[in-house]
XYZ file of C-alpha atoms in Angstrom:
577
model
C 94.127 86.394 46.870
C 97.266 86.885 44.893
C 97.954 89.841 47.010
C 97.648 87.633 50.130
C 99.924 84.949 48.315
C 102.576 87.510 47.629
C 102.745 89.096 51.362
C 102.551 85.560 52.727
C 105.983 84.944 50.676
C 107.708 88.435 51.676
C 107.067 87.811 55.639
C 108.383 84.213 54.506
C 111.742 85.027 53.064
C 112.795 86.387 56.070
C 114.866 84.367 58.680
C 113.270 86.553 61.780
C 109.154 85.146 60.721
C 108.846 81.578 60.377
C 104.718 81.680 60.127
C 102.340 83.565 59.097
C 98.572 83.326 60.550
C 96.103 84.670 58.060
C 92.663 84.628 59.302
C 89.757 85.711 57.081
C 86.199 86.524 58.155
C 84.380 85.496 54.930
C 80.893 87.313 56.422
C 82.387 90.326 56.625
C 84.820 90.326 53.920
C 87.308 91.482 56.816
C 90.915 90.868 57.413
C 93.327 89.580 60.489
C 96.860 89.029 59.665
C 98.549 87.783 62.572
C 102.115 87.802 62.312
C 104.086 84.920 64.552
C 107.593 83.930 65.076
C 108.587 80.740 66.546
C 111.683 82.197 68.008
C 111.051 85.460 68.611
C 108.024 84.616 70.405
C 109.218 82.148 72.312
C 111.867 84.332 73.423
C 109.115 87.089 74.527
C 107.133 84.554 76.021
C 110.189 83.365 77.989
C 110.987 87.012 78.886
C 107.517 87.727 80.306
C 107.784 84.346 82.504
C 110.903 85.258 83.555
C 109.923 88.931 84.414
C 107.011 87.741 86.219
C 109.438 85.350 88.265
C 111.611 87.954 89.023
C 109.015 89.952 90.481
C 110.128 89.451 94.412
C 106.729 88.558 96.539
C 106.060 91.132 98.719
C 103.845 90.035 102.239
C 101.653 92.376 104.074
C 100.126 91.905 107.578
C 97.997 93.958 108.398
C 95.821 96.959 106.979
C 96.143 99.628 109.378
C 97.479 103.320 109.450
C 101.250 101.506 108.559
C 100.067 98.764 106.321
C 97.476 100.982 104.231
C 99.774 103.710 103.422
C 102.751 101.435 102.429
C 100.094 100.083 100.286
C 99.236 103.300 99.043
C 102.493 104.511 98.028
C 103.877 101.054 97.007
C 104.894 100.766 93.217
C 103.205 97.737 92.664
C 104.753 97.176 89.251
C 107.933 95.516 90.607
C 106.304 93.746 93.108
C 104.145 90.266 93.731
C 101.964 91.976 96.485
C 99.793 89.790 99.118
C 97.653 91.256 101.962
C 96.951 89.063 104.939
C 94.562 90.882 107.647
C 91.777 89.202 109.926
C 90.016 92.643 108.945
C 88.794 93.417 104.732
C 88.441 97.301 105.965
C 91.014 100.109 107.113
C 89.572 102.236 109.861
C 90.594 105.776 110.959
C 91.274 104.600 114.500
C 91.516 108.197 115.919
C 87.216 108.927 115.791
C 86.230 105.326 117.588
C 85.857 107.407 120.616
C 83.099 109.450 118.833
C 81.782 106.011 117.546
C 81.476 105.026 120.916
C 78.542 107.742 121.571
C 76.727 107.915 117.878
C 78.953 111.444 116.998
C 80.316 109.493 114.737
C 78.951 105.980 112.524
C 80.746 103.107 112.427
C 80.759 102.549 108.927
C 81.896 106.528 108.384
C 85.284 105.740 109.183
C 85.633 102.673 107.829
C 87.472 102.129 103.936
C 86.722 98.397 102.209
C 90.659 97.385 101.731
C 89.710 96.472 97.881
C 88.567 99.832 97.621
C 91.551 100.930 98.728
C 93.915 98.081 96.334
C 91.601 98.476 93.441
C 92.707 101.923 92.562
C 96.489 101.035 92.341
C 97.744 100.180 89.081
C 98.837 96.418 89.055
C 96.987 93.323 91.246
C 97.243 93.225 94.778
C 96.191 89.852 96.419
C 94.269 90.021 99.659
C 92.970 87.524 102.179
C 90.762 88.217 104.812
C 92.342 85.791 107.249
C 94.518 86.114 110.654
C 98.642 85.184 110.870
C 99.174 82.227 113.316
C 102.964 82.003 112.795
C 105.731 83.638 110.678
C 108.868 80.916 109.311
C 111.767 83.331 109.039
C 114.001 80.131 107.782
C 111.961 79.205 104.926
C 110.459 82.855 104.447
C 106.962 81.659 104.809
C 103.693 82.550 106.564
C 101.156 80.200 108.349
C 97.543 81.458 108.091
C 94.145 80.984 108.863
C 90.252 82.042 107.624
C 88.259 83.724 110.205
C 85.004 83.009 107.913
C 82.377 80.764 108.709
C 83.592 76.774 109.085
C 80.549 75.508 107.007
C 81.640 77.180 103.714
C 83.706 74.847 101.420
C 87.392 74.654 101.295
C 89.832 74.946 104.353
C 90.945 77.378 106.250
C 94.876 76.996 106.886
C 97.140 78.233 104.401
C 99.991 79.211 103.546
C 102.177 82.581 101.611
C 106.067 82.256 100.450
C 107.581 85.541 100.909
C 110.679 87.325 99.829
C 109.725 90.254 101.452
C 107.793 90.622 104.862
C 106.010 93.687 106.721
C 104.482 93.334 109.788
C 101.922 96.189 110.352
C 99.139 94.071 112.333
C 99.447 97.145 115.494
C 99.252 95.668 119.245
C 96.655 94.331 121.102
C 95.296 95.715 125.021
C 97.446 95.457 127.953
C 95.894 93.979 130.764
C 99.128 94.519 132.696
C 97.743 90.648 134.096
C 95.245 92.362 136.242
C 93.050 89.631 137.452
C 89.047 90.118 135.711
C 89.778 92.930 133.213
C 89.396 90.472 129.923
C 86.621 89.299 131.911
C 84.515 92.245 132.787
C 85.956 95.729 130.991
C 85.190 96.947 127.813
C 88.474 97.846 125.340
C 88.822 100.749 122.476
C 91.175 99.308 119.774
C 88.556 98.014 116.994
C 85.557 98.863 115.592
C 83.821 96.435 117.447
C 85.031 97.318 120.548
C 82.890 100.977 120.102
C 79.702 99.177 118.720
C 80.023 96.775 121.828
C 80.585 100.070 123.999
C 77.425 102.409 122.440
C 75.060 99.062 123.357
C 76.306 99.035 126.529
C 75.975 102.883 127.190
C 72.145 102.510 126.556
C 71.737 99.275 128.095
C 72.842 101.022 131.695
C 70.224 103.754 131.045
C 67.745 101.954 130.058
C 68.332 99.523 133.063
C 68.033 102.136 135.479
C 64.476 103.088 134.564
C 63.294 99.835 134.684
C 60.295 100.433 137.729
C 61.657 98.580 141.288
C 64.999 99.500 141.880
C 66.252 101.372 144.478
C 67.868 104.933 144.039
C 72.014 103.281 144.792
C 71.290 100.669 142.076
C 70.560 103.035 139.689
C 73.248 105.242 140.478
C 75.393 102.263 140.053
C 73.909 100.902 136.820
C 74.956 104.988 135.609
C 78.421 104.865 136.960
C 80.556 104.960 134.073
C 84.589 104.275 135.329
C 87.480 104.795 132.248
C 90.480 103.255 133.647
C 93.654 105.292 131.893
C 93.916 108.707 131.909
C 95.789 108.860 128.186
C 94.321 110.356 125.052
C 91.917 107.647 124.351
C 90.496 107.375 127.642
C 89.954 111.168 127.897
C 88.527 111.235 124.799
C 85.845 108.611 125.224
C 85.406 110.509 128.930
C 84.468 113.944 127.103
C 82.326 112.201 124.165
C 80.388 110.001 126.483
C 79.596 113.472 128.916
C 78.572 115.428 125.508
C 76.381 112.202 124.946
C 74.895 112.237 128.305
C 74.185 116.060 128.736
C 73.217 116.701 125.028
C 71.023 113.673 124.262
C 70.417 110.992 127.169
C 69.281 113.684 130.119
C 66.445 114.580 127.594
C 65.468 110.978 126.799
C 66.115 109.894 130.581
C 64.850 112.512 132.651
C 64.160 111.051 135.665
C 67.722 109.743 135.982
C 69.668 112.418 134.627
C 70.995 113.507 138.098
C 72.618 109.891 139.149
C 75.102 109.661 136.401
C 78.709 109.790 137.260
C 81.766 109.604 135.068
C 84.912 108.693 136.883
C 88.736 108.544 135.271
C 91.237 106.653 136.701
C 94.652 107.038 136.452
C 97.836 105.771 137.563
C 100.430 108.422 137.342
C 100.164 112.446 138.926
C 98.376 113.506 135.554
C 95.926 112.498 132.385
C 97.381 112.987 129.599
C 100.830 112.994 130.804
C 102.493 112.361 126.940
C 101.333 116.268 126.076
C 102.604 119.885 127.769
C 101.620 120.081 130.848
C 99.413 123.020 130.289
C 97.140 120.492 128.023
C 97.230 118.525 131.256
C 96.635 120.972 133.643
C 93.381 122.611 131.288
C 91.917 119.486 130.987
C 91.973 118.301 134.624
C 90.317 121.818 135.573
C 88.032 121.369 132.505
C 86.782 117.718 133.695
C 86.358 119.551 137.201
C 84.142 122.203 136.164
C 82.171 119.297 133.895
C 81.737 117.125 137.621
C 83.860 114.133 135.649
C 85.671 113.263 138.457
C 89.594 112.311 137.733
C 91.357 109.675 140.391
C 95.423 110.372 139.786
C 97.843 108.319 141.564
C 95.321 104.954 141.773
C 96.440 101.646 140.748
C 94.054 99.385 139.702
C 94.096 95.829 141.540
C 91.268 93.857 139.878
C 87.737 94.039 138.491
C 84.867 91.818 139.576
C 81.505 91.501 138.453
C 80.564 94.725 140.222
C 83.686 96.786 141.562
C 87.040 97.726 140.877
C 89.388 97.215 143.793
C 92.421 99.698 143.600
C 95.312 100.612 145.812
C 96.028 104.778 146.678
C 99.481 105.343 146.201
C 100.007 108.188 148.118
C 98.688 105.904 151.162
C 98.282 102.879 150.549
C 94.505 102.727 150.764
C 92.693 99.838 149.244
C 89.311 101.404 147.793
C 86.404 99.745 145.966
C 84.561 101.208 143.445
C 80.603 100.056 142.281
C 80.192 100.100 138.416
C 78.207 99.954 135.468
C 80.145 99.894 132.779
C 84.643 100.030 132.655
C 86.496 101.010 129.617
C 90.350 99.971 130.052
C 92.437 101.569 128.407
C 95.818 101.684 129.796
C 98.298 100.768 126.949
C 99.181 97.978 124.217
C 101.078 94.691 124.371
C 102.455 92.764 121.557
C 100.455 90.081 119.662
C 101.049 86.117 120.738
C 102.028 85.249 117.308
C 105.451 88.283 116.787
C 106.072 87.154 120.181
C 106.618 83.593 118.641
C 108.616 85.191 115.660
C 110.288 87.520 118.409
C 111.453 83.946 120.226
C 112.817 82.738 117.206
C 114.811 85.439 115.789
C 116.089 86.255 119.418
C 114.042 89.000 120.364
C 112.422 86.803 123.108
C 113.573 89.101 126.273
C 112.630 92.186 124.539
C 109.120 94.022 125.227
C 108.407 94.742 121.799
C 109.296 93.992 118.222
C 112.697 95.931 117.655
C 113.778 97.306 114.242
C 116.440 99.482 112.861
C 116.245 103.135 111.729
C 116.152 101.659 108.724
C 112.948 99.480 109.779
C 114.140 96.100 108.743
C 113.778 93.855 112.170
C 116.879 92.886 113.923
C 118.005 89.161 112.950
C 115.997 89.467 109.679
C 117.295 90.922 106.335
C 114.227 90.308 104.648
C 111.688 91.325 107.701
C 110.419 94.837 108.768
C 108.402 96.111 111.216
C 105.211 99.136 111.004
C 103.448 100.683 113.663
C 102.451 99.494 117.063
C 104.162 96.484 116.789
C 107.341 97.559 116.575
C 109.520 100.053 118.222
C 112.791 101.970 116.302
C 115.676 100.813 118.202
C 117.932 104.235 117.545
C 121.629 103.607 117.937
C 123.545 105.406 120.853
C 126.363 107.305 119.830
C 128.191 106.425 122.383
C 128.070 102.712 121.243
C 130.032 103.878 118.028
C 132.148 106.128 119.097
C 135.555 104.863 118.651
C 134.536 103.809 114.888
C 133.013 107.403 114.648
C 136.611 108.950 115.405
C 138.311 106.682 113.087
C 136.586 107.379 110.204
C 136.478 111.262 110.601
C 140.691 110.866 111.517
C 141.647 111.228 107.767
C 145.165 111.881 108.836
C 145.225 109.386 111.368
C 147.320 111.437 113.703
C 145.082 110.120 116.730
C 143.194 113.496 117.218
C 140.450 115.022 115.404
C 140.212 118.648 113.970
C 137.397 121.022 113.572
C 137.660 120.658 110.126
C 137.560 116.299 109.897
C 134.752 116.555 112.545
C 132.479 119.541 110.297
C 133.471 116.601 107.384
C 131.357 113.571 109.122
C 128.910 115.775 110.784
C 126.117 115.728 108.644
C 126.484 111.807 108.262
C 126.408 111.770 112.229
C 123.436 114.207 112.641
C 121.439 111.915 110.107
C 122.587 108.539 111.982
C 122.042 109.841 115.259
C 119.348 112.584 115.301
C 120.002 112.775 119.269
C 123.042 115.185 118.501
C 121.065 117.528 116.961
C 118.666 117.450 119.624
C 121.237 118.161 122.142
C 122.702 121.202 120.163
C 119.101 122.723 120.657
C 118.487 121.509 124.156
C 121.592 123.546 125.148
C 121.454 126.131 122.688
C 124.458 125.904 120.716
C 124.773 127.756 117.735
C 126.626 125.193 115.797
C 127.109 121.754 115.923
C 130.809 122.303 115.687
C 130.481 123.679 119.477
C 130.325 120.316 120.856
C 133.828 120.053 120.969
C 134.376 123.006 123.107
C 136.179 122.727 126.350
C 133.984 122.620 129.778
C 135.064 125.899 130.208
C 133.047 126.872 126.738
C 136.466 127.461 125.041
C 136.713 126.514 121.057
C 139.687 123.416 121.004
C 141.319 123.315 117.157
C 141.603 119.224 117.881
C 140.383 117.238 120.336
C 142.122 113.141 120.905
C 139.423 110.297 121.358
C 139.185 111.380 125.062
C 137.978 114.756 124.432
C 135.709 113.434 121.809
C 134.398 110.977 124.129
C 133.913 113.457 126.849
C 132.115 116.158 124.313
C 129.611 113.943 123.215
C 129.163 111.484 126.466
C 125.370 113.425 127.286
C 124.352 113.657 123.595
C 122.250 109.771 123.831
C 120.361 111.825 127.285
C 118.086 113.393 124.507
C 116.884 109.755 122.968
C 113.349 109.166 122.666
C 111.085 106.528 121.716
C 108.492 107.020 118.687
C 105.036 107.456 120.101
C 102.556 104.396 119.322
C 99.635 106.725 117.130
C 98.522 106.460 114.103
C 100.748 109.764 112.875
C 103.946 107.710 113.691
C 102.635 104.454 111.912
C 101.198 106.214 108.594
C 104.889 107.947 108.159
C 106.403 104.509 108.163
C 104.167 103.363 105.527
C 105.021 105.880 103.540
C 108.616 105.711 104.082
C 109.184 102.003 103.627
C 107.300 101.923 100.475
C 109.602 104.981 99.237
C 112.512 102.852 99.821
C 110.965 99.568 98.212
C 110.637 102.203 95.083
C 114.061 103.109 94.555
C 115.568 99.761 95.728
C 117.693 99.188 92.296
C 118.599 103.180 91.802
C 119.828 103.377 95.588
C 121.837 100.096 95.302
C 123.962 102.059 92.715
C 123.581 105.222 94.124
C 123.071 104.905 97.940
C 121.757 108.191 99.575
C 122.215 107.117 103.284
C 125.029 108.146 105.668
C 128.356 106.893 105.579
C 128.882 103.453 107.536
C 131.524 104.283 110.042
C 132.421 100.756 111.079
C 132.712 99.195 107.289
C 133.348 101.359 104.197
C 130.625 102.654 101.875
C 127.470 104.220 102.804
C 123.703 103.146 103.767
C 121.411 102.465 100.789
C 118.765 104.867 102.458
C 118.204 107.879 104.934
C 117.180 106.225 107.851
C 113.363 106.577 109.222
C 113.116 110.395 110.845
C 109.443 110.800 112.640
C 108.175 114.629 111.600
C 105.818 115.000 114.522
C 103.007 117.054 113.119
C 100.806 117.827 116.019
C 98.651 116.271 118.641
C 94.756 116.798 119.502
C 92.966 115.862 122.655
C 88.979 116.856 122.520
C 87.806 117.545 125.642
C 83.864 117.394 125.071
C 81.797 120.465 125.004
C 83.466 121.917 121.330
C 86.664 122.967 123.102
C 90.140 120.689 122.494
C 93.790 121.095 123.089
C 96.538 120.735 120.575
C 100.356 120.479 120.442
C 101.941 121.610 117.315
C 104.971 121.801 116.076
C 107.384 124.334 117.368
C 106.155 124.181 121.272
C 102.771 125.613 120.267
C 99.667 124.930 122.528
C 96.432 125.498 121.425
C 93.111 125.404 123.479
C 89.829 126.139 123.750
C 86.656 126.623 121.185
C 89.121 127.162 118.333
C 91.353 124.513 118.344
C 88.448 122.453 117.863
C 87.185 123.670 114.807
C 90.763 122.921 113.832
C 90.493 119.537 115.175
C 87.561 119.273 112.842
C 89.702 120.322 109.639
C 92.325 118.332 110.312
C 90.495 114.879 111.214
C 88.697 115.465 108.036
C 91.218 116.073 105.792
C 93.362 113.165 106.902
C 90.296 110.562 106.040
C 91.304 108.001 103.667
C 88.931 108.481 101.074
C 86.500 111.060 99.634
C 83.483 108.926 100.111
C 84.916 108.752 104.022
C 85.539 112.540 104.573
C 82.196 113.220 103.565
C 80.537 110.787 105.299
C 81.918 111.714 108.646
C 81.706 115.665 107.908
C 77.716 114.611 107.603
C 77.447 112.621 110.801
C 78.854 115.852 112.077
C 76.257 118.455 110.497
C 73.840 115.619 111.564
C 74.688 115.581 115.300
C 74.598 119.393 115.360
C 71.022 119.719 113.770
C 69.618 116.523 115.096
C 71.421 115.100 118.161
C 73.044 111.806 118.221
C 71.088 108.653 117.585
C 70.626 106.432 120.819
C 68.980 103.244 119.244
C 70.444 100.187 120.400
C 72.196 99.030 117.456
């Protein structure tokens, strides 16, 4: 004990310990010294309060392709992270069509979102409950529990936000065509293929039942997609695979009544992809007997037909069913068209962002996936502040050598000039500002410059709304949340030609890695990068790869890559569940 006395004194001479916490375990004959300073801990304790109130509260809705991956890739360490989605799951969205027919199990391409949260280091708060309306004045979100009424507690609540992404995709477009909610079927959830497999056997197993007459039954097994884009097509080609590969062997006696009928608006299906995809799958779904309607417009759906109007003459046609998928397009969600009213958005379509993603009218608001749309900048629009800050001289014209200065800043702010160099084969940017007669000018004034660049905003495009398009904004936004405090001192963007300084970030470029359409009977088309088509037997084995590499999860990949061994070797399953 004099040993303890003495160290006691030591720690006690000094001005930086003002107690000392000796704790003995007389059992044991063991020792805790515990070492505590009034004002050095309560300065630590104030620094960890104030660390944790620094933290800025981050707000997720949503946890799709765009809302998962920013999650993913999100250093949680600076951040006060909340989830808010109606769904506690992320599902790989491109297979429901193979869900729809038993290819595929529900729960195979489905990830639990805590799964997903657990693994990151840091907490990550989620709620399984849907937004009602967003605040953008007092940064706050309204809320509500989907989960059963009769458990305790309420429902409504509420999250303070410094930070908001909205990620919660689109919901069907219905265009306002009288009976669709009504009477079709829709492929955006989970639920929506469950709902569609029950109903697939339910029309078989109808048209067996002893007493009906040969036209009912061939109505009962008239299957109608309405939209000829990749989803529809897709579902088309899985649901004839299901038909001629399982059903006719279950079903015999019926197998000769069913029909499968696609119905689409424009000249072509698939009209988003080359045309040679288009033109291979139309004679594909010929040789199959799926029979493809171009040029139709649906009018409305009753409890039995579809009415639609022929285009080409005007025809009003009506068409006996059993079952209708719709699938036509996406609209936005009731409650960002609220937040779209108040931020004046309200005439707009869609929720519209920046390159930069941040929603226009909001600093502190941005914008994933299908609910939003990338509002790229015409050139045009800036061009008069373009030629000012490239004129270093300020002699009113602009030489080859200002304009090769701000041309990498313009190519990154408005990726349509680059696009236009290629579309008209130019060798160098720099040959923009030759004359119409193809002649190099040394200077052009702010007429010229006009003139040289008045076609570039013809090569603008608007980002697809997929899941490859929605995943890449994840990732990038949650990039930029990561270096928030290194780019505010050392901002990578381009220059900002109508104020001085340059843009914290690069803005949002889309890398379009390839597209896949299955087509039923092992053969799918593909566009990849660099105008490559792919068809055939081959690119669906690469469809396979792909789609199986890109799962979420190892406990997902392998669970779909065994639904697929299992359809080959056993069939699909056509239970009613």
């Amino acid at each position: 004990m004099n040993g303890f006395t003495y160290l006691s004194r030591v720690l006690s001479s000094h001005s930086s310990y003002s107690r000392l916490l000796l704790l003995s375990s007389v059992s044991t004959g063991g020792l805790l010294v515990y070492a505590e300073s009034n004002v050095e801990s309560g300065k630590q304790v104030v620094e960890e309060n104030q660390s944790v109130s620094e933290k800025k509260r981050v707000v997720v809705l949503g946890t799709g392709w765009a809302g998962t991956s920013f999650l993913k890739d999100l250093d949680i360490s600076s951040y006060d992270v909340r989830v808010v989605s109606p769904r506690n799951y992320f599902a790989f969205t491109p297979l429901l069509p193979s869900v729809t027919c038993g290819t595929v199990e529900a729960r195979s391409i489905v990830e639990p979102v805590r799964n997903i949260i657990k693994k990151r280091s840091g907490e990550i708060q989620f709620c399984e409950a849907q937004c009602l309306k967003i605040d953008p004045e007092n940064n706050k979100v309204f809320c509500r529990s989907g989960i059963n009424d009769n458990l305790a507690g309420h429902n409504d609540f509420s999250l303070q936000y410094d930070y908001l992404i909205i990620a919660v995709g689109a919901q069907v477009n219905t265009f306002n065509t009288p009976g669709v909610m009504e009477h079709c079927h829709f492929l955006k959830e989970v639920e929506d293929a469950q709902r569609i497999r029950r109903t697939v056997i339910d029309c078989f197993e109808k048209s067996v039942i002893p007493g009906q007459s040969e036209e009912e039954r061939r109505i009962n097994l008239h299957f109608v997609i309405v939209g000829g884009g990749p989803t529809g097509v897709e579902f088309a080609a899985e649901l004839y695979d299901f038909v001629h590969e399982d059903l006719v062997r279950i079903y015999p006696s019926v197998k000769d009544l069913v029909k499968i009928t696609l119905i689409q608006s424009g000249d072509h299906i698939l009209n988003t992809f080359d045309e040679r995809i288009s033109s291979f799958a139309e004679q594909k779904f010929q040789r199959d007997g799926i029979e493809v309607m171009t040029g139709c417009r649906v009018i409305s759906v009753s409890n039995n037909f579809i009415s639609m109007k022929v285009k080409s003459t005007g025809e009003h046609v009506e068409v006996p069913y059993g079952m209708v998928l719709w699938s036509t397009g996406v609209s936005t969600r009731p409650f960002v068209k609220d937040f779209m009213e108040q931020i004046g958005q309200g005439k707009r379509r869609v929720l519209t962002t920046d390159e930069w993603l941040r929603v226009k009218g909001c600093n502190n608001v941005y914008g994933l996936g299908d609910c939003a749309t990338v509002d790229q900048r015409k050139i045009m629009e800036d061009i008069s502040a373009i030629f000012r800050a490239a004129d270093k001289d300020k002699n009113g014209s602009l030489s080859v050598e200002e304009f090769q200065d701000v041309l990498e800043d313009i190519i990154i702010h408005y990726p349509q000039v680059d696009l236009y160099r290629k579309s008209k084969h130019l060798l160098e940017a720099t040959d923009l500002l030759r004359d119409s007669k193809g002649n190099k000018r040394e200077e052009v004034d702010i007429e010229g410059f006009k003139l040289a660049l008045s076609h570039v905003d013809s090569q603008m495009k608007s980002l697809p709304a997929t899941a490859q398009v929605a995943a890449q904004q994840g990732t990038y936004l949650a990039s930029c949340f990561n270096r928030w405090e290194q780019c505010k001192s050392n901002p990578e963007g381009p220059c900002r030609f109508k104020s001085s300084g340059r843009h914290e970030f690069l803005p949002f470029r889309y890398r379009h890695l390839g597209s896949f359409a299955p087509l039923g009977g092992e053969q799918a088309a593909a566009e990849l990068p660099g105008d490559w088509v792919s068809m055939g037997h081959s690119t669906q084995w690469l469809w396979y790869s792909v789609y199986a590499s890109k799962q979420v999860s190892w406990r997902t990949r392998y669970l779909v890559v065994a639904d697929w061994a299992r359809r080959y070797i056993l069939g699909r399953d056509s239970s009613r569940i």
